[in-house]
CSV table of C-alpha atoms in Angstrom, one decimal:
chain,number,residue,atom,x,y,z
A,16,MET,CA,-82.5,162.2,80.0
A,17,ARG,CA,-82.2,163.7,76.7
A,18,ASN,CA,-84.0,167.1,75.7
A,19,ASN,CA,-84.7,166.6,72.1
A,20,ILE,CA,-87.1,163.8,72.0
A,21,THR,CA,-89.5,164.4,69.0
A,22,LEU,CA,-93.1,164.3,68.6
A,23,LYS,CA,-92.8,160.9,66.5
A,24,GLU,CA,-90.7,159.4,69.6
A,25,LEU,CA,-93.4,160.5,72.2
A,26,ALA,CA,-96.2,159.0,69.8
A,27,LYS,CA,-94.3,155.6,69.8
A,28,LEU,CA,-93.8,155.7,73.5
A,29,LEU,CA,-97.6,156.5,74.0
A,30,ASN,CA,-98.4,153.7,71.2
A,31,VAL,CA,-100.7,156.6,69.7
A,32,SER,CA,-100.5,158.4,66.5
A,33,VAL,CA,-98.5,161.7,66.1
A,34,SER,CA,-101.8,163.5,65.2
A,35,THR,CA,-103.1,162.4,68.6
A,36,VAL,CA,-99.9,163.2,70.6
A,37,SER,CA,-100.2,167.1,68.4
A,38,LYS,CA,-103.8,167.4,69.3
A,39,ALA,CA,-103.5,166.6,72.8
A,40,LEU,CA,-100.3,169.0,73.4
A,41,ASN,CA,-102.7,171.7,72.1
A,42,ASP,CA,-105.7,170.8,74.2
A,43,SER,CA,-107.7,169.8,71.2
A,44,PRO,CA,-111.5,169.1,72.0
A,45,GLU,CA,-111.3,165.7,70.1
A,46,ILE,CA,-108.8,164.1,72.7
A,47,SER,CA,-110.0,163.0,76.0
A,48,GLN,CA,-108.8,164.8,79.3
A,49,LYS,CA,-107.1,161.5,80.2
A,50,THR,CA,-105.1,161.3,77.1
A,51,ILE,CA,-104.0,165.0,77.3
A,52,GLU,CA,-102.9,164.6,80.7
A,53,ARG,CA,-101.2,161.6,79.8
A,54,VAL,CA,-99.2,163.1,76.9
A,55,LYS,CA,-98.4,166.2,78.9
A,56,GLU,CA,-96.9,164.2,81.6
A,57,LEU,CA,-94.7,162.0,79.4
A,58,ALA,CA,-93.7,165.2,77.2
A,59,ALA,CA,-92.6,167.1,80.3
A,60,LEU,CA,-90.7,164.0,81.7
A,61,HIS,CA,-88.7,163.9,78.5
A,62,LYS,CA,-88.4,167.8,78.3
A,63,TYR,CA,-90.2,168.0,75.0
A,64,ARG,CA,-89.9,171.2,73.2
A,65,PRO,CA,-92.0,171.7,70.0
A,66,ASN,CA,-90.0,172.2,66.6
A,67,PRO,CA,-90.0,176.0,66.2
A,68,VAL,CA,-90.3,175.7,62.6
A,69,ALA,CA,-93.3,173.2,62.9
A,70,VAL,CA,-94.8,175.5,65.3
A,71,ASN,CA,-94.7,178.5,62.6
A,72,LEU,CA,-96.4,176.1,60.3
A,73,LYS,CA,-99.4,175.9,62.5
A,74,SER,CA,-99.5,179.5,63.4
A,75,SER,CA,-98.7,181.1,59.9
A,76,LYS,CA,-98.2,179.6,56.5
A,77,SER,CA,-94.7,179.2,54.7
A,78,GLY,CA,-96.0,180.0,51.2
A,79,THR,CA,-94.0,177.0,50.1
A,80,ILE,CA,-95.0,173.5,48.6
A,81,GLY,CA,-92.8,170.5,48.4
A,82,VAL,CA,-93.0,168.3,45.3
A,83,ILE,CA,-91.4,165.0,45.1
A,84,ILE,CA,-90.3,163.7,41.7
A,85,PRO,CA,-89.3,160.3,40.9
A,86,ASN,CA,-87.6,160.7,38.0
A,87,ILE,CA,-86.7,164.3,36.5
A,88,SER,CA,-85.1,162.6,33.1
A,89,ASN,CA,-88.7,161.6,32.3
A,90,SER,CA,-90.6,164.3,30.2
A,91,PHE,CA,-93.7,163.2,31.6
A,92,PHE,CA,-92.8,164.4,35.0
A,93,ALA,CA,-91.1,167.6,34.0
A,94,LYS,CA,-94.6,168.6,32.4
A,95,VAL,CA,-96.3,167.6,35.6
A,96,LEU,CA,-93.9,169.9,37.3
A,97,SER,CA,-94.4,172.8,35.0
A,98,GLY,CA,-98.4,172.5,35.5
A,99,ILE,CA,-97.5,172.6,39.3
A,100,GLU,CA,-95.3,175.5,39.1
A,101,ALA,CA,-97.9,177.7,36.8
A,102,LYS,CA,-100.5,177.2,39.2
A,103,ALA,CA,-98.4,177.7,42.5
A,104,GLN,CA,-97.6,181.2,40.9
A,105,GLN,CA,-101.0,182.1,40.3
A,106,GLU,CA,-101.7,181.2,44.0
A,107,GLY,CA,-98.6,183.4,45.2
A,108,LEU,CA,-96.8,180.2,46.2
A,109,GLN,CA,-93.2,178.9,46.0
A,110,VAL,CA,-92.1,175.3,44.9
A,111,ILE,CA,-89.4,173.3,46.4
A,112,THR,CA,-88.5,170.4,44.2
A,113,TYR,CA,-87.0,167.1,45.5
A,114,ILE,CA,-86.1,164.1,43.4
A,115,SER,CA,-86.4,160.7,44.8
A,116,ASN,CA,-84.4,159.0,41.8
A,117,GLU,CA,-87.0,156.1,42.3
A,118,SER,CA,-85.5,155.5,45.6
A,119,LEU,CA,-87.3,154.4,48.7
A,120,PRO,CA,-84.8,155.4,51.2
A,121,ARG,CA,-84.2,158.8,49.5
A,122,GLU,CA,-87.9,159.3,49.5
A,123,LYS,CA,-88.2,158.4,53.3
A,124,GLU,CA,-85.4,161.1,53.9
A,125,ILE,CA,-87.2,163.9,52.0
A,126,ALA,CA,-90.5,163.0,53.9
A,127,GLU,CA,-88.8,163.2,57.2
A,128,LEU,CA,-87.1,166.6,56.1
A,129,LEU,CA,-90.8,168.0,55.3
A,130,THR,CA,-92.4,166.9,58.5
A,131,SER,CA,-90.3,169.8,60.1
A,132,GLY,CA,-92.8,172.1,58.8
A,133,ILE,CA,-91.1,174.0,56.2
A,134,VAL,CA,-93.9,173.5,53.5
A,135,ASP,CA,-97.6,174.1,53.7
A,136,GLY,CA,-98.2,170.9,51.8
A,137,VAL,CA,-96.7,168.2,49.8
A,138,LEU,CA,-97.5,166.5,46.1
A,139,VAL,CA,-95.9,163.2,45.9
A,140,ALA,CA,-95.5,160.7,43.1
A,141,ILE,CA,-94.0,157.5,44.8
A,142,SER,CA,-90.8,155.9,43.6
A,143,GLU,CA,-90.8,152.7,42.0
A,144,GLU,CA,-89.1,151.2,44.9
A,145,THR,CA,-91.7,152.4,47.2
A,146,GLN,CA,-94.2,150.8,45.0
A,147,ARG,CA,-92.4,147.5,44.8
A,148,LYS,CA,-92.0,146.9,48.6
A,149,LYS,CA,-95.3,148.8,49.6
A,150,GLU,CA,-94.0,150.9,52.4
A,151,TYR,CA,-95.9,153.9,53.0
A,152,ASP,CA,-95.1,154.6,56.6
A,153,HIS,CA,-93.3,157.8,55.8
A,154,LEU,CA,-96.3,159.1,53.7
A,155,ILE,CA,-98.8,158.0,56.7
A,156,ASN,CA,-96.4,159.9,58.9
A,157,LEU,CA,-96.9,163.4,57.0
A,158,VAL,CA,-100.6,162.9,57.2
A,159,GLU,CA,-100.3,162.5,61.0
A,160,TYR,CA,-98.1,165.6,61.2
A,161,ASN,CA,-101.2,167.3,59.6
A,162,ILE,CA,-99.4,168.0,56.6
A,163,PRO,CA,-101.6,168.2,53.5
A,164,LEU,CA,-100.4,165.6,51.2
A,165,VAL,CA,-101.8,164.9,47.4
A,166,LEU,CA,-100.5,162.0,45.5
A,167,TYR,CA,-100.3,162.3,41.8
A,168,ASP,CA,-100.0,159.9,38.8
A,169,ARG,CA,-98.7,156.9,40.8
A,170,THR,CA,-101.9,156.8,43.1
A,171,ASN,CA,-102.8,153.1,43.3
A,172,LEU,CA,-102.1,152.6,47.0
A,173,ASP,CA,-104.6,152.9,50.0
A,174,ILE,CA,-103.7,155.9,51.9
A,175,PRO,CA,-106.4,158.4,53.0
A,176,VAL,CA,-105.2,161.3,51.1
A,177,ASP,CA,-106.4,163.4,48.0
A,178,LYS,CA,-105.1,161.8,44.6
A,179,ILE,CA,-104.9,162.9,41.2
A,180,GLY,CA,-104.2,160.8,38.0
A,181,VAL,CA,-105.6,159.0,35.0
A,182,ASP,CA,-107.6,156.1,34.5
A,183,ASP,CA,-104.5,153.7,33.7
A,184,GLU,CA,-106.8,150.6,33.1
A,185,LYS,CA,-109.6,152.2,31.0
A,186,SER,CA,-106.8,154.0,28.7
A,187,LEU,CA,-105.2,150.5,27.7
A,188,GLU,CA,-108.8,149.0,27.5
A,189,GLU,CA,-110.0,151.7,24.9
A,190,ALA,CA,-106.9,151.6,22.9
A,191,THR,CA,-107.0,147.8,22.5
A,192,ALA,CA,-110.6,147.9,22.0
A,193,LEU,CA,-110.3,150.2,19.2
A,194,LEU,CA,-108.0,147.9,17.4
A,195,LEU,CA,-110.3,144.9,17.6
A,196,SER,CA,-112.9,147.1,16.3
A,197,LYS,CA,-110.9,148.0,13.3
A,198,GLY,CA,-110.4,144.3,12.5
A,199,VAL,CA,-107.0,143.8,14.1
A,200,LYS,CA,-107.0,140.1,15.3
A,201,LYS,CA,-103.8,139.4,17.0
A,202,ILE,CA,-102.6,142.3,19.6
A,203,GLY,CA,-99.8,142.1,21.7
A,204,LEU,CA,-98.6,144.1,24.8
A,205,ALA,CA,-95.0,145.3,25.6
A,206,THR,CA,-94.0,146.6,29.1
A,207,SER,CA,-91.2,147.4,31.1
A,208,ILE,CA,-93.4,148.7,34.2
A,209,HIS,CA,-95.4,145.3,34.9
A,210,HIS,CA,-94.2,145.3,38.4
A,211,LEU,CA,-95.6,148.6,39.2
A,212,GLY,CA,-99.3,149.9,40.3
A,213,LEU,CA,-99.8,151.6,37.2
A,214,GLY,CA,-98.3,148.9,34.8
A,215,LYS,CA,-100.6,146.3,36.5
A,216,LEU,CA,-103.6,148.4,35.8
A,217,ARG,CA,-102.6,149.1,32.2
A,218,ILE,CA,-101.9,145.3,31.8
A,219,ALA,CA,-105.4,144.7,33.2
A,220,GLY,CA,-107.0,147.1,30.6
A,221,TYR,CA,-105.5,145.2,27.8
A,222,LYS,CA,-106.7,141.7,29.1
A,223,LYS,CA,-110.2,143.2,29.8
A,224,ALA,CA,-110.7,144.3,26.1
A,225,LEU,CA,-109.3,141.1,24.8
A,226,ARG,CA,-111.1,138.9,27.4
A,227,ASN,CA,-110.2,135.5,26.0
A,228,GLU,CA,-106.8,134.6,28.1
A,229,ASP,CA,-105.7,132.6,24.7
A,230,ASP,CA,-105.4,135.8,23.2
A,231,PHE,CA,-102.8,137.4,25.6
A,232,LEU,CA,-99.6,138.0,24.1
A,233,ILE,CA,-97.5,139.8,26.5
A,234,ALA,CA,-93.7,141.0,26.8
A,235,ASN,CA,-92.8,142.0,30.1
A,236,SER,CA,-89.6,142.9,31.8
A,237,SER,CA,-87.8,145.9,33.8
A,238,ARG,CA,-84.5,144.4,32.2
A,239,ILE,CA,-84.3,146.0,28.6
A,240,GLU,CA,-82.3,143.1,27.2
A,241,VAL,CA,-85.0,140.5,28.3
A,242,LEU,CA,-87.6,142.8,27.2
A,243,ARG,CA,-86.2,143.2,23.7
A,244,GLU,CA,-86.1,139.4,23.5
A,245,LYS,CA,-89.8,138.9,24.4
A,246,THR,CA,-90.8,141.6,22.1
A,247,GLU,CA,-88.7,140.3,19.2
A,248,LYS,CA,-90.8,136.9,19.9
A,249,LEU,CA,-94.0,138.8,19.7
A,250,LEU,CA,-92.9,140.5,16.4
A,251,LEU,CA,-91.1,137.8,14.7
A,252,GLU,CA,-92.4,134.3,16.1
A,253,ASP,CA,-96.0,135.4,17.1
A,254,LYS,CA,-96.2,137.8,14.0
A,255,VAL,CA,-98.8,140.3,16.0
A,256,ASP,CA,-100.7,142.8,13.9
A,257,ALA,CA,-100.4,145.3,16.7
A,258,LEU,CA,-98.6,146.2,19.9
A,259,VAL,CA,-100.0,148.4,22.6
A,260,CYS,CA,-97.1,149.6,24.9
A,261,THR,CA,-97.4,150.8,28.4
A,262,ASP,CA,-94.5,153.0,28.7
A,263,PHE,CA,-91.7,154.9,27.1
A,264,GLU,CA,-89.2,152.4,27.1
A,265,SER,CA,-91.3,149.6,25.7
A,266,THR,CA,-92.7,152.0,23.0
A,267,MET,CA,-89.3,153.1,21.8
A,268,LEU,CA,-87.9,149.6,22.0
A,269,SER,CA,-90.8,148.1,19.9
A,270,TYR,CA,-90.4,150.8,17.1
A,271,ARG,CA,-86.5,150.0,17.1
A,272,ILE,CA,-87.1,146.3,16.7
A,273,ALA,CA,-89.6,147.0,14.1
A,274,HIS,CA,-87.3,149.1,12.2
A,275,GLU,CA,-84.2,146.6,12.6
A,276,ASN,CA,-86.5,143.8,11.3
A,277,SER,CA,-87.8,145.8,8.3
A,278,ILE,CA,-91.3,145.5,9.8
A,279,LYS,CA,-93.5,148.2,8.2
A,280,ILE,CA,-95.4,150.5,10.3
A,281,PRO,CA,-98.4,150.6,10.0
A,282,GLN,CA,-98.7,148.2,7.0
A,283,ASP,CA,-97.5,145.1,9.1
A,284,LEU,CA,-97.5,146.6,12.4
A,285,LYS,CA,-99.8,149.0,14.2
A,286,ILE,CA,-98.6,150.7,17.3
A,287,ILE,CA,-99.7,152.7,20.3
A,288,GLY,CA,-97.6,154.0,23.1
A,289,PHE,CA,-96.8,156.0,25.9
A,290,LEU,CA,-94.7,159.1,24.6
A,291,GLY,CA,-94.9,162.7,24.8
A,292,LYS,CA,-96.4,164.7,21.6
A,293,GLU,CA,-93.0,166.1,20.9
A,294,LEU,CA,-91.3,162.9,20.3
A,295,ALA,CA,-94.1,160.9,19.0
A,296,THR,CA,-95.0,163.5,16.1
A,297,HIS,CA,-91.1,163.9,15.0
A,298,LEU,CA,-90.5,160.0,14.5
A,299,SER,CA,-91.3,158.8,11.0
A,300,PRO,CA,-93.7,157.2,10.9
A,301,SER,CA,-95.0,158.9,13.7
A,302,ILE,CA,-96.4,157.0,16.6
A,303,SER,CA,-100.0,157.0,18.2
A,304,TYR,CA,-99.9,157.8,21.6
A,305,ILE,CA,-102.2,158.1,24.6
A,306,GLU,CA,-102.3,161.6,25.8
A,307,GLN,CA,-102.2,161.9,29.7
A,308,PHE,CA,-102.3,165.7,29.9
A,309,PRO,CA,-99.5,166.0,32.7
A,310,GLU,CA,-99.4,169.9,32.8
A,311,LYS,CA,-103.1,169.5,33.7
A,312,ILE,CA,-102.1,166.7,36.2
A,313,GLY,CA,-99.8,168.9,37.9
A,314,SER,CA,-102.2,172.1,37.7
A,315,LYS,CA,-105.4,170.2,39.1
A,316,GLY,CA,-103.1,168.3,41.7
A,317,MET,CA,-101.7,171.8,43.0
A,318,GLU,CA,-105.5,173.2,43.2
A,319,LEU,CA,-106.5,170.0,45.3
A,320,LEU,CA,-103.5,170.8,47.5
A,321,VAL,CA,-104.5,174.4,47.9
A,322,LYS,CA,-108.0,173.5,48.7
A,323,ARG,CA,-106.8,171.3,51.4
A,324,ILE,CA,-104.4,174.1,52.9
A,325,LYS,CA,-107.1,176.7,52.9
A,326,GLY,CA,-109.4,174.4,54.6
A,327,TYR,CA,-111.9,174.4,51.9
A,328,THR,CA,-112.1,170.3,52.1
A,329,GLU,CA,-113.8,169.0,54.7
A,330,THR,CA,-111.8,167.0,57.3
A,331,GLY,CA,-111.9,163.2,57.2
A,332,GLN,CA,-113.1,163.4,53.3
A,333,THR,CA,-110.6,162.6,50.4
A,334,THR,CA,-111.0,163.6,46.7
A,335,GLU,CA,-109.7,161.3,43.9
A,336,LYS,CA,-109.7,163.4,40.7
A,337,ILE,CA,-109.4,161.5,37.4
A,338,ILE,CA,-107.8,163.1,34.2
A,339,GLN,CA,-109.5,161.7,31.3
A,340,THR,CA,-106.8,160.4,28.4
A,341,GLU,CA,-107.1,160.9,24.5
A,342,LEU,CA,-105.8,158.2,21.9
A,343,VAL,CA,-103.9,160.3,19.5
A,344,HIS,CA,-104.0,158.7,16.2
A,345,LEU,CA,-101.0,159.5,14.0
A,346,GLU,CA,-99.2,157.4,11.3
A,347,SER,CA,-98.7,154.1,13.1
A,348,THR,CA,-102.6,153.5,13.3
A,349,VAL,CA,-103.5,154.4,9.9
A,350,PHE,CA,-106.0,151.7,8.6
């Protein structure tokens, strides 16, 4: 009989959660005596030995936080990380950063590593592949190992953990409604993230503002050449008066296509996109954008995690914090 059976494997053999096995091995009053005896008997049979690092996590804190970032080349996530780091320093904590590169297998590897108890808690923005395939067992496993977990930015999944992000639907609804209020009649939407949770919410916000399905004019594809073709149709054939863009790629592509076809911004076309302030203000004409306050998301996300780690948040209750976005008007929406 192998002598390195894991807590997860014990839970599978017993058909119970990892949390139940852990509590039973520690004689938790939450677990029935019958279950405790059953768990301990199987653990003894398989010569289970607790992971010393995980035991250390329960008895003392490592002072370290794990952060999973899906894409470090995205300036938004770099700024979120900056907010996390700043708050961690205030709390006397160290941050270990892991990059999933939008890969589900890589995200699973990282989550498995973090169950060993090397961190006191984890902040995660799930990968694009995780969102597409809707596979969340590795995240649920962290919860079952009693590792505090906070989801940030990409929070549109049904897992009972603390979450922090913006109201993606409302941000696009308000941007579209603003254009309508200014007399803009033909409003299109460009997106390269239509297949992701936050992309779907942003599209829903656009549609909610327009209401009439006949008014929906959408260019959507995660393949840049296809998105270019569809966006060109919106601008050259449908001749939209304005574009709302759900992400960096669609914003910059729309801007480029307008330039290539001598479409004047804002005289012929008004654009609202998702960009960082630094880039939006340096373009000419500058692009109006939806400010998501990524540093604040990072800082407040860290704050949620620290409260959970210190036991200030009641067990069984979760918090979902919404950071209010702001529509910043620059030259592309001058009326």
